[in-house]
Amino acid sequence: MVIGNLTSVVQEIYKNGGKKFGFLNLGDLGCLPGLRMLNPPTKNGCLEEASKLARLHNLELNNLLLGMHKRLEGFTYSLYDFNRSLKLRMNHPSRYGFKEGKKACCGTGRFRGIYSCGGKRPVKQFEVCKSPKKHVFWDSYHLTETIYQQMAAEMWNGASSLKTFFQCL
């Protein structure tokens, strides 16, 4: 359904003159603190069922973009590997200026994965870390502002730079 909707939107933009597109793939959904905590306490790994869905989406997105590139004259795209970039930060947080790559800054329970941040959810208890800038995850499902800033800079100026991609020649 997601790929189908994306196809329709891109084709409509293309039909109206859009030729250059920027995309990013999905991160490993099963590694979000809110899903990781669903594994038994003896396992610190990701929830494989959700991770499989993200991998399938990324594969289909890649196939879609390759197909559109072949079928639509002048269609070009840049695909940022959000999945790889996030995994690197989660698995090696200190390389990117973080102390914590798997546990959320705000929440409760294992990995602070219970979506309770702010006390306005059914579970009212929550903890907040002292320095959100040192965490990859803000809460059970969202990244911190610092991560988004790093990734935006990577997308704009990195190896497959959107800045260069969108410059008019």
Coordinates of C-alpha atoms in Angstrom, one line a residue:
M1 CA 0.0 0.0 0.0
V2 CA 2.8 2.4 0.9
I3 CA 4.7 1.7 -2.3
G4 CA 1.5 2.0 -4.3
N5 CA 0.7 5.4 -2.8
L6 CA 4.3 6.6 -3.3
T7 CA 4.1 5.4 -7.0
S8 CA 0.9 7.4 -7.6
V9 CA 2.3 10.6 -6.0
V10 CA 5.6 10.4 -7.8
Q11 CA 3.9 9.8 -11.2
E12 CA 1.6 12.8 -10.6
I13 CA 4.5 15.0 -9.8
Y14 CA 6.4 13.7 -12.8
K15 CA 3.4 14.3 -15.0
N16 CA 3.4 17.9 -13.8
G17 CA 7.1 18.4 -14.7
G18 CA 9.0 17.0 -11.7
K19 CA 12.1 15.0 -12.9
K20 CA 14.4 14.9 -9.8
F21 CA 13.4 13.2 -6.6
G22 CA 15.0 12.6 -3.2
F23 CA 14.1 9.6 -1.1
L24 CA 15.2 7.9 2.0
N25 CA 14.6 4.3 3.0
L26 CA 13.2 3.1 6.4
G27 CA 15.3 2.4 9.5
D28 CA 15.1 -1.0 11.2
L29 CA 11.6 -0.7 12.7
G30 CA 12.2 -3.7 15.0
C31 CA 15.1 -1.8 16.7
L32 CA 13.0 1.1 17.9
P33 CA 12.9 1.0 21.7
G34 CA 9.1 0.6 21.7
L35 CA 9.4 -2.6 19.7
R36 CA 12.8 -3.8 21.0
M37 CA 11.3 -4.1 24.5
L38 CA 8.7 -6.6 23.3
N39 CA 11.5 -9.2 23.0
P40 CA 12.1 -11.4 26.1
P41 CA 14.3 -9.7 28.7
T42 CA 17.2 -12.1 28.0
K43 CA 17.3 -10.9 24.4
N44 CA 18.6 -7.4 23.6
G45 CA 18.0 -7.8 19.9
C46 CA 15.5 -6.2 17.6
L47 CA 11.9 -7.5 17.0
E48 CA 12.5 -9.5 13.9
E49 CA 8.9 -9.4 12.5
A50 CA 9.0 -5.6 12.3
S51 CA 12.5 -5.6 11.0
K52 CA 11.5 -7.9 8.1
L53 CA 8.7 -5.4 7.1
A54 CA 11.2 -2.6 6.9
R55 CA 13.6 -4.7 4.8
L56 CA 10.8 -5.6 2.5
H57 CA 9.8 -2.0 2.1
N58 CA 13.3 -0.9 1.4
L59 CA 13.7 -3.7 -1.2
E60 CA 10.4 -2.7 -2.9
L61 CA 11.3 1.0 -2.8
N62 CA 14.6 0.3 -4.5
N63 CA 12.9 -1.8 -7.2
L64 CA 10.3 0.9 -7.7
L65 CA 12.9 3.6 -8.2
L66 CA 15.0 1.5 -10.6
G67 CA 11.8 0.7 -12.6
M68 CA 10.7 4.4 -12.7
H69 CA 14.2 5.4 -13.8
K70 CA 14.0 2.9 -16.8
R71 CA 10.3 3.8 -17.7
L72 CA 10.1 7.6 -17.2
E73 CA 12.3 9.7 -19.4
G74 CA 14.5 12.1 -17.4
F75 CA 13.4 10.6 -14.0
T76 CA 16.4 10.8 -11.7
Y77 CA 16.6 10.2 -8.0
S78 CA 18.8 10.2 -5.0
L79 CA 18.2 7.6 -2.3
Y80 CA 19.6 8.3 1.2
D81 CA 20.4 5.1 3.2
F82 CA 18.6 6.2 6.4
N83 CA 18.7 2.6 7.6
R84 CA 22.5 2.2 7.4
S85 CA 23.1 5.7 8.9
L86 CA 20.7 5.0 11.8
K87 CA 22.2 1.5 12.5
L88 CA 25.7 3.0 12.6
R89 CA 24.6 5.5 15.2
M90 CA 22.7 2.9 17.2
N91 CA 25.6 0.4 17.2
H92 CA 28.5 2.8 17.6
P93 CA 27.0 5.9 19.3
S94 CA 30.3 7.3 20.5
R95 CA 31.6 7.6 17.0
Y96 CA 28.8 10.2 16.4
G97 CA 29.0 12.0 19.7
F98 CA 26.3 9.9 21.6
K99 CA 26.5 7.9 24.8
E100 CA 23.3 5.8 24.3
G101 CA 22.3 4.2 21.0
K102 CA 19.5 1.8 22.0
K103 CA 17.6 3.2 25.1
A104 CA 15.3 6.1 24.7
C105 CA 15.9 9.4 26.6
C106 CA 12.3 9.6 27.7
G107 CA 9.9 6.8 28.6
T108 CA 9.7 3.9 31.1
G109 CA 10.4 0.2 31.1
R110 CA 13.1 -1.7 29.2
F111 CA 14.9 0.5 26.8
R112 CA 12.5 3.2 28.1
G113 CA 10.4 1.7 25.4
I114 CA 6.9 2.2 27.0
Y115 CA 5.5 5.2 25.2
S116 CA 4.8 7.3 28.3
C117 CA 6.9 10.4 27.8
G118 CA 5.1 13.5 29.2
G119 CA 2.7 11.6 31.3
K120 CA -0.2 12.2 28.9
R121 CA -0.5 8.6 27.8
P122 CA -2.2 5.6 29.5
V123 CA 1.1 4.9 31.4
K124 CA 1.8 8.0 33.4
Q125 CA 5.3 7.2 34.8
F126 CA 8.3 8.2 32.8
E127 CA 11.9 9.1 33.2
V128 CA 13.8 11.7 31.2
C129 CA 17.6 11.5 30.7
K130 CA 19.8 14.4 31.7
S131 CA 21.2 15.0 28.2
P132 CA 18.9 14.2 25.2
K133 CA 21.7 15.3 22.8
K134 CA 23.6 12.2 24.0
H135 CA 20.8 9.8 23.0
V136 CA 19.9 8.4 19.5
F137 CA 16.2 8.0 20.5
W138 CA 14.1 10.7 22.2
D139 CA 11.2 8.3 23.1
S140 CA 10.0 4.9 22.1
Y141 CA 9.6 5.7 18.4
H142 CA 11.3 9.0 17.7
L143 CA 14.9 10.1 17.2
T144 CA 16.4 13.1 18.9
E145 CA 16.8 16.4 17.2
T146 CA 20.6 15.9 17.2
I147 CA 20.2 12.7 15.1
Y148 CA 17.9 14.5 12.6
Q149 CA 20.4 17.4 12.3
Q150 CA 23.3 15.0 11.6
M151 CA 21.3 13.0 9.1
A152 CA 20.0 16.1 7.3
A153 CA 23.6 17.4 7.0
E154 CA 24.6 14.0 5.7
M155 CA 21.8 14.0 3.1
W156 CA 22.6 17.5 2.0
N157 CA 26.4 17.4 1.9
G158 CA 27.3 13.7 2.1
A159 CA 28.5 11.2 -0.5
S160 CA 25.3 11.3 -2.5
S161 CA 24.7 14.9 -1.8
L162 CA 21.2 16.3 -2.4
K163 CA 22.8 19.8 -2.6
T164 CA 24.7 18.7 -5.7
F165 CA 21.9 16.6 -7.1
F166 CA 19.4 19.5 -7.1
Q167 CA 21.8 22.1 -8.5
C168 CA 20.8 23.4 -11.9
L169 CA 23.6 23.1 -14.5

